[in-house]
Structures are given as structure tokens and as C-alpha cells.
CSV table of C-alpha atoms and ligand atoms in Angstrom, one decimal:
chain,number,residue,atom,x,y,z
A,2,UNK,CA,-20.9,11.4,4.1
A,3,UNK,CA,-24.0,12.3,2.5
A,4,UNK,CA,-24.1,14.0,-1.2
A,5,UNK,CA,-25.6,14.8,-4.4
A,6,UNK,CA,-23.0,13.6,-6.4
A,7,UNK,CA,-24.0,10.7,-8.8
A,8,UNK,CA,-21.3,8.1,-8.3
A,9,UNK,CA,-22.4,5.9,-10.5
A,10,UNK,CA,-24.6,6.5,-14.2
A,11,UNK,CA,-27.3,5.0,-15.5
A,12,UNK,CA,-24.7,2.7,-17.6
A,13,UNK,CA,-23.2,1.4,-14.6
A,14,UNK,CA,-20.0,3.0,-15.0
A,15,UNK,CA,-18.7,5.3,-12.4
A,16,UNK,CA,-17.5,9.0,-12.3
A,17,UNK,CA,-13.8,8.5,-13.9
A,18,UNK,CA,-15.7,5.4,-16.5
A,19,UNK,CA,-14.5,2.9,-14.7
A,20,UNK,CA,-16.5,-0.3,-14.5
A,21,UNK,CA,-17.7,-1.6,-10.6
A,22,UNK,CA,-14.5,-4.4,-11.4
A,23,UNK,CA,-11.8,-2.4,-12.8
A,24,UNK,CA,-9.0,-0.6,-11.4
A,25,UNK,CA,-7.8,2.4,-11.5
A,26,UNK,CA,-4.1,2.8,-13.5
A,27,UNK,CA,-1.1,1.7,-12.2
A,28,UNK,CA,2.2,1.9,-12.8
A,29,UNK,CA,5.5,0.2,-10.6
A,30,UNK,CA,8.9,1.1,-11.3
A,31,UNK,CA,11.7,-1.0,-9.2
A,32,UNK,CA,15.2,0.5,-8.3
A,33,UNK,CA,14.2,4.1,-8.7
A,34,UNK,CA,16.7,5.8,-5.5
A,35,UNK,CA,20.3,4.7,-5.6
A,36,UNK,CA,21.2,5.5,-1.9
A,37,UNK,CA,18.5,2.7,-0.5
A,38,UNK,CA,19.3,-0.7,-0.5
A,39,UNK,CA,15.8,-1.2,-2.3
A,40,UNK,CA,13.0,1.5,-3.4
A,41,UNK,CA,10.3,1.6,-5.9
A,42,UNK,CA,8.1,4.3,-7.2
A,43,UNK,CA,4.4,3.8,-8.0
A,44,UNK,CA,1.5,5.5,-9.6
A,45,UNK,CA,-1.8,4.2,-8.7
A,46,UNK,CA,-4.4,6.6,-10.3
A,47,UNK,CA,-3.3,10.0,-9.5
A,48,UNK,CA,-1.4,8.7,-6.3
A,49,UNK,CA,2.2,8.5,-6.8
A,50,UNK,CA,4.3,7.4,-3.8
A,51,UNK,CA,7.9,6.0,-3.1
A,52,UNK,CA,9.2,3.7,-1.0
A,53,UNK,CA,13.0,2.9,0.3
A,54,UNK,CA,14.2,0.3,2.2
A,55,UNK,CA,17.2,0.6,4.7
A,56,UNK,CA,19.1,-2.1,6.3
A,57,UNK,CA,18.8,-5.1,7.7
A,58,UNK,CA,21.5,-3.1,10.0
A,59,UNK,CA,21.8,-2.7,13.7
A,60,UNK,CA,18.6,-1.1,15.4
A,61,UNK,CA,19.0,1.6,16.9
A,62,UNK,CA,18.0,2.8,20.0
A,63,UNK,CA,19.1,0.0,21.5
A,64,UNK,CA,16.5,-0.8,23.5
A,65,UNK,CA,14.1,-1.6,20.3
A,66,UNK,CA,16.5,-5.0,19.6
A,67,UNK,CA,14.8,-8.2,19.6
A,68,UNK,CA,17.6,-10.6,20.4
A,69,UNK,CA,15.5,-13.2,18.5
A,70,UNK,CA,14.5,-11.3,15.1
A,71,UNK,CA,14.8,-8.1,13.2
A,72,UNK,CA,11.8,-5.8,13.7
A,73,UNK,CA,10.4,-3.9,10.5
A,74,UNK,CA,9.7,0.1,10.7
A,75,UNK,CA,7.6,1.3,8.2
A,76,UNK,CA,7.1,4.5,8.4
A,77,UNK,CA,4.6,6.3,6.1
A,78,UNK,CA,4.3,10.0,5.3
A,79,UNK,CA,2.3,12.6,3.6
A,80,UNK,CA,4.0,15.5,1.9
A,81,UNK,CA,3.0,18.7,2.3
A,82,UNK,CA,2.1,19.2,-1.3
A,83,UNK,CA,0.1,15.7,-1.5
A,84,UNK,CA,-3.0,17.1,-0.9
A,85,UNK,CA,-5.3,20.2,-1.8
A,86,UNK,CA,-5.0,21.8,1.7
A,87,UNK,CA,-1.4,22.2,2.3
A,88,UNK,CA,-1.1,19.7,5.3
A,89,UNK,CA,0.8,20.2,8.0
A,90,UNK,CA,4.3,18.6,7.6
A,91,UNK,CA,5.3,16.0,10.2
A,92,UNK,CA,3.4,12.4,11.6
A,93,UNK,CA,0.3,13.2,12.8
A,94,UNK,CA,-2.7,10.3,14.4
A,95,UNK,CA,-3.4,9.1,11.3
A,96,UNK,CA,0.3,8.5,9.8
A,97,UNK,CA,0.8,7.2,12.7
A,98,UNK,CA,-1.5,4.4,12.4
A,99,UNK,CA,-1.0,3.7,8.9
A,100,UNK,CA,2.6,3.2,10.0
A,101,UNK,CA,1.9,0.6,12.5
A,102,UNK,CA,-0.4,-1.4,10.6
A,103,UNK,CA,1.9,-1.3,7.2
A,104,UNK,CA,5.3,-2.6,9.4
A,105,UNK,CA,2.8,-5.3,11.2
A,106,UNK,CA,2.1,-6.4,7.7
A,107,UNK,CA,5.2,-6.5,6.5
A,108,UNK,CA,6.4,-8.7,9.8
A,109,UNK,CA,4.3,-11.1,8.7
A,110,UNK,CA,6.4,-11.9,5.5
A,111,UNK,CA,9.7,-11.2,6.0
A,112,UNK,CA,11.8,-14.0,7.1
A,113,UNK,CA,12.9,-12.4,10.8
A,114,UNK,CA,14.7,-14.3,12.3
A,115,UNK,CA,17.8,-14.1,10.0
A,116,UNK,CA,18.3,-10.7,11.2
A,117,UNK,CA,18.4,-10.7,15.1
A,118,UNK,CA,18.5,-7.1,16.8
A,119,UNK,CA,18.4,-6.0,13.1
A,120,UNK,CA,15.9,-2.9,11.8
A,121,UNK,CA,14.6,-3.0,8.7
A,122,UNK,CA,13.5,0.2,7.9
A,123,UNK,CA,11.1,1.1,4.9
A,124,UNK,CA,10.4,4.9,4.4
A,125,UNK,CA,6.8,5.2,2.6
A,126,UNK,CA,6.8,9.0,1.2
A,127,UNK,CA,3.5,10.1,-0.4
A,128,UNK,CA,3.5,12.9,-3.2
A,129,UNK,CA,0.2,12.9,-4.2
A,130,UNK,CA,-2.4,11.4,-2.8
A,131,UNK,CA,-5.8,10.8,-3.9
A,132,UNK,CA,-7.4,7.8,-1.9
A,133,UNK,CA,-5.8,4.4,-1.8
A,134,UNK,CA,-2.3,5.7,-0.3
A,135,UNK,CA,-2.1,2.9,2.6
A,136,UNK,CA,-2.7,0.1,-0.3
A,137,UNK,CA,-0.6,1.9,-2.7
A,138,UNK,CA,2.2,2.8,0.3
A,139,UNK,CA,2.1,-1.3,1.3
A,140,UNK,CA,2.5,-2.3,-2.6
A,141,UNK,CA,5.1,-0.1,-3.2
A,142,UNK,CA,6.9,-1.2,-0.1
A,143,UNK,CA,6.9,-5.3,-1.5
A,144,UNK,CA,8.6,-4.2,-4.4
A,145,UNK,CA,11.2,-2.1,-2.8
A,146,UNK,CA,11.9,-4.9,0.0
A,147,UNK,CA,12.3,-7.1,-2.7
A,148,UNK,CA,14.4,-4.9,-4.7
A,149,UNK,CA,16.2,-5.0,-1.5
A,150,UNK,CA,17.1,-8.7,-1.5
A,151,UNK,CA,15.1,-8.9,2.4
A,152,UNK,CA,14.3,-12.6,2.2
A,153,UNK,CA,10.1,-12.5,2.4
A,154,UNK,CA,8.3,-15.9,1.9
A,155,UNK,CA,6.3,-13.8,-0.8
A,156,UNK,CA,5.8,-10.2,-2.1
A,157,UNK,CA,3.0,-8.9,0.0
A,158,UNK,CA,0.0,-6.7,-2.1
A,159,UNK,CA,-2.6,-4.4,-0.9
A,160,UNK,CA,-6.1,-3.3,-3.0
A,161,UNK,CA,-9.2,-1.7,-1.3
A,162,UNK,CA,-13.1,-2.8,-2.2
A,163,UNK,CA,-15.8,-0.1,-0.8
A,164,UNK,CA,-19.3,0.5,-1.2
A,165,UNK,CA,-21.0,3.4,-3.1
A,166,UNK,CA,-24.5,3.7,-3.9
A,167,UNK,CA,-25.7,0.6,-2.9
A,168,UNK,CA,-22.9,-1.7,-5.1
A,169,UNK,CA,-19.8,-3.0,-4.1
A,170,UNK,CA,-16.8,-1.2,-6.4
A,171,UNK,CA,-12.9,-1.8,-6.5
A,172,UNK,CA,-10.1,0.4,-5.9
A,173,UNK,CA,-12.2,3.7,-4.4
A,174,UNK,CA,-11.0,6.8,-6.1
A,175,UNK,CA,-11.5,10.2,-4.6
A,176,UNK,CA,-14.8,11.4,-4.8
A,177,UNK,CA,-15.8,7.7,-3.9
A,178,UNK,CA,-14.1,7.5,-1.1
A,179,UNK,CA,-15.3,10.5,0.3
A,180,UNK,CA,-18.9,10.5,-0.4
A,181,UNK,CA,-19.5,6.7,-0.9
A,182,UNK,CA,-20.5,3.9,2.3
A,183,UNK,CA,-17.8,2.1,2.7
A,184,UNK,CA,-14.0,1.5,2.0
A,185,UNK,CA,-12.0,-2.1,2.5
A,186,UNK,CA,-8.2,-2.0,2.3
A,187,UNK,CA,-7.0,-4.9,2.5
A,188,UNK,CA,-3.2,-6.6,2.1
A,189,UNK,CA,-2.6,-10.2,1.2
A,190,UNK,CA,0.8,-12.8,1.1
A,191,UNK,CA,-0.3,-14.0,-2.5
A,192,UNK,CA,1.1,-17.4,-2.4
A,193,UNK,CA,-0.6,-18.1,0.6
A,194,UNK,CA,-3.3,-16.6,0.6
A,195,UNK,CA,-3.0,-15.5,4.3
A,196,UNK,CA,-4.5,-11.7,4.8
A,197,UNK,CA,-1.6,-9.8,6.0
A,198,UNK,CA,-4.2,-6.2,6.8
A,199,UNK,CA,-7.6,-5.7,6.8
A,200,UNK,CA,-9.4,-2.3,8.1
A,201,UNK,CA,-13.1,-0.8,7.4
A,202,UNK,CA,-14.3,2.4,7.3
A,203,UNK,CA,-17.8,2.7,6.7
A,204,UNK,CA,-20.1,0.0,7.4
A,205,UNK,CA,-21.1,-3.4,5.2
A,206,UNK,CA,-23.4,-6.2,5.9
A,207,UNK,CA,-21.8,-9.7,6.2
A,208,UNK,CA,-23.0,-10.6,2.6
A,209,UNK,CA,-21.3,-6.9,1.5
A,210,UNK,CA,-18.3,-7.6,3.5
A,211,UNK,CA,-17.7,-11.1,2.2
A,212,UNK,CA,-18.0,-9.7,-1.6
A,213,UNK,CA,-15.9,-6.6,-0.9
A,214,UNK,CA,-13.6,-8.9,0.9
A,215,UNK,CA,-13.3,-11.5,-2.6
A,216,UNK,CA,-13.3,-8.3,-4.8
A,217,UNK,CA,-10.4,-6.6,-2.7
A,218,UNK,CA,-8.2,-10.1,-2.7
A,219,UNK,CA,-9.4,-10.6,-6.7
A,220,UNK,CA,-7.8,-7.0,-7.2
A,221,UNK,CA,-4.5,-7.7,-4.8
A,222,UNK,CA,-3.7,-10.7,-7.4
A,223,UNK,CA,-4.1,-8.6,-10.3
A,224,UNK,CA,-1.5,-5.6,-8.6
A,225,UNK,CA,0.8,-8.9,-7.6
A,226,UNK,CA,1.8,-9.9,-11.3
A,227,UNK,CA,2.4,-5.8,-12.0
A,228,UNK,CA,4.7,-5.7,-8.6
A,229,UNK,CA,6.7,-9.1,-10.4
A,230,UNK,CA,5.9,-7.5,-14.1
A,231,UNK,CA,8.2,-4.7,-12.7
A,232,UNK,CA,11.1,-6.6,-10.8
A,233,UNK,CA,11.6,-8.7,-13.6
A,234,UNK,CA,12.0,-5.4,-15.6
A,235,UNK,CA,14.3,-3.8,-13.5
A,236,UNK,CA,16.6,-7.2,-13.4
A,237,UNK,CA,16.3,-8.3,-17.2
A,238,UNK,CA,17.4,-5.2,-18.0
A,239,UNK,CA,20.7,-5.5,-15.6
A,240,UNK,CA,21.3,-8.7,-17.5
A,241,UNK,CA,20.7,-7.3,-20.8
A,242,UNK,CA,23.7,-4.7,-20.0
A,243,UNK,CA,26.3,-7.8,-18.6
B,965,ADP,P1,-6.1,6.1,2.2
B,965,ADP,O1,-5.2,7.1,1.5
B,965,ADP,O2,-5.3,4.9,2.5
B,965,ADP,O3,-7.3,5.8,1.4
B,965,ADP,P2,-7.7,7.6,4.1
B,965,ADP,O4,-8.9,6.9,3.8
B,965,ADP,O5,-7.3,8.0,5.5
B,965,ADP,O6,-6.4,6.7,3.6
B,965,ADP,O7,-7.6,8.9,3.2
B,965,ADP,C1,-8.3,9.0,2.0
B,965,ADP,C2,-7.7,10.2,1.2
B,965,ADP,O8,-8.0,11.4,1.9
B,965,ADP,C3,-6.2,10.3,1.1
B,965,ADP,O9,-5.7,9.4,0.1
B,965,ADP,C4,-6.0,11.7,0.8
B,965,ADP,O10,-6.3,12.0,-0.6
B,965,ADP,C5,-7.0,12.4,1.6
B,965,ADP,N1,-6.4,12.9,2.9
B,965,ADP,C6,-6.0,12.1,3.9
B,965,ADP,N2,-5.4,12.9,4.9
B,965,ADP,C7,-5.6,14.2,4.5
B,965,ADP,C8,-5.2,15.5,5.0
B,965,ADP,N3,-4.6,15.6,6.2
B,965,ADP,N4,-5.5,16.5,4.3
B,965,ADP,C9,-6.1,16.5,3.1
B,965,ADP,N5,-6.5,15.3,2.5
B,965,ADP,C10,-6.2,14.1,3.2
């Protein structure tokens, strides 16, 4: 989308003063809902999202089992209230999608076969949302899981790259998500290094897409020690009460 909005000033730094490099604020809290078997709350700018994790327990309709391994259902959701037009409550194309592609991430590192014709289900609930919710939904889903005790070869992170005014930025906040060229979330396994979600909007030459691409995975390694930062938290603080 075309504007007249200056995205970036003549000192480089970008509408909210944020360098082309640097995140936006973020904050991960593990164990936050006492009813889930895991959860974690996160505020990534002015996003703030939960997540809860269900189960492993029997999945249900019965048809869904894999007789081999559990299968993961993420399901992600706007509220209401999350955005500046009211929107309309209930899954709609795009939750929908964002849905898939979070619980076909999250396949990829949980350990599935120790739960045939199990269901893990992680509920991703959005409160406010102001660009970034799929990264933020999948990073706050890690830390619940974990919280959860699902055995996962590793904690799996998401951070976006884009493209506005000509330069390659991390972490796209509103205004450059809307009016800039191009947005790259992306989701990673951190000890492996293996890309567990990648989508584009917008459109990047190879040489953009390979630097939004290291810029997006540079940024997922950065979230990763503040998913572990918050774990440990939550779990040092257990053992400081024993
Ligand atoms: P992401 O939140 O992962 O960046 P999108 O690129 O689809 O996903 O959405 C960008 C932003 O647009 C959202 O974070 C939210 O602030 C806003 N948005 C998305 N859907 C709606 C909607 N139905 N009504 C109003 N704003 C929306």
C-alpha cells in the first residue's frame, strides 16, 4: 500500500525510534492460567497474547487419531476488542490459516510419537494486536508447551523481517506493516537451525529475501534466550519456595 507516511527519518531511525536492527519490546511470562497444563502470556510491542496448552489426552472426534502419533491443534484467535474495528468474533479465512500453519510448526518439534491418538491442543487467544500476532502467537505457544512438560527436541521461536522504504527492517510494527513492501515471518527450531514457518507478503528480490531471511532468524535467536530467560523464572522461583 502506497502512502505519505515517512517510515523512516533522515537519522535512520523509524517512526516508534527504533533502529532498522532492533526489536520492538517484549515481555514472556510462563505459567500464567492455572486450569492449562501449560500457558504463557506475552507482550511483544503493543501485542499481548496468551497461549494454553491442553493434553496430550485422547483426541477427539475420533476419527482425527493417528494410531502412530499425537497430532497438534493450534488454534489461534482474535478477540473482538484486539483491534480498532471491533471484528467480528469467531475463525474467519485468515485465523484459519494462521492456525494451520502455527500446529504444522509445532509438529515439527514436538516429539509425536509418544503420544499415539493423542491431541495436543494449544489455544492461541490475541487481546491486542498490532502486527506480528502469528510470530508473537507461535513464541508464546513454545513457552507454554514447555511449561507444559510436551517433550519438543527444542523450544520453537518466530520473528518477522519486512521491507519499508527501500531497507530491510526487523520486527514490522503497525504502520510498517501496513504501508511498508514487504513482511517475512518466519519460525525457527533454535538448536537446529531447521525453519519450522516461513510466509511472504509483499514482494523481495533474492538478495532482499536472503537478508530479511538472516535478519528474521538473527531476531528468532534473540526472542529464544527471553522464551528460556522466562521458564527459568517461572521454575527458580518454584524452587526458591521448596
Ligand atoms: P500478523 O498479525 O501475524 O502480522 P497480518 O499481517 O495478517 O498478521 O495482520 C497484521 C495486523 O493487521 C494484525 O496484527 C492486526 O493488527 C491487523 N489485523 C488483522 N486482522 C484484522 C481485522 N480483521 N481487523 C482489523 N485489524 C486486523
Amino acid at each position: 500500500m502506497k502512502s505519505d507516511i515517512k517510515l523512516i527519518d533522515g537519522s535512520g531511525k523509524r517512526l516508534d525510534g527504533r533502529t532498522p536492527d532492533e526489536l520492538r519490546k517484549i515481555k514472556i511470562e510462563a505459567g500464567v492460567l492455572h486450569r492449562a497444563e501449560g500457558s504463557c502470556y506475552l507482550e511483544w510491542g503493543n501485542n499481548k497474547v496468551i497461549a494454553a496448552v491442553y493434553g496430550p489426552r485422547e483426541a477427539i472426534p475420533r476419527h482425527t487419531q493417528n494410531p502412530l502419533r499425537a497430532i497438534v491443534n493450534a488454534r489461534y484467535n482474535m478477540a473482538a476488542f484486539s483491534v480498532d474495528d471491533r471484528k467480528r468474533p469467531g475463525p474467519d479465512r485468515r485465523s484459519r490459516e494462521i492456525s494451520k500453519v502455527i500446529s504444522e510448526a509445532l509438529e515439527k518439534v514436538v516429539i509425536m510419537e509418544q503420544f499415539p491418538r493423542a491431541s495436543i491442543d494449544v489455544n492461541i487467544e490475541v487481546l491486542d494486536a498490532e502486527a506480528g500476532t502469528r510470530c508473537a502467537g507461535l513464541t508464546a505457544a513454545g513457552v507454554a508447551l514447555a511449561d507444559a512438560g510436551i517433550p519438543m527436541i527444542d523450544i520453537p521461536v518466530a520473528c518477522a523481517a519486512g521491507k519499508i522504504e527501500g531497507q530491510i527492517v526487523l520486527d514490522l510494527g503497525k504502520e510498517e506493516d501496513n504501508f511498508g513492501a514487504a513482511d517475512l515471518p518466519v519460525a525457527i527450531s533454535p538448536r537446529t537451525g531447521e525453519i519450522l514457518l516461513l510466509q511472504m507478503d509483499g514482494h523481495l528480490t533474492l538478495d532482499e529475501f536472503n537478508k530479511a531471511l538472516d535478519l528474521a532468524i538473527s531476531g528468532c535467536y534473540t526472542v529464544s534466550e527471553l522464551q528460556k530467560k522466562a521458564l527459568l523464572s517461572k521454575y527458580e522461583s518454584i524452587m526458591e519456595v521448596k
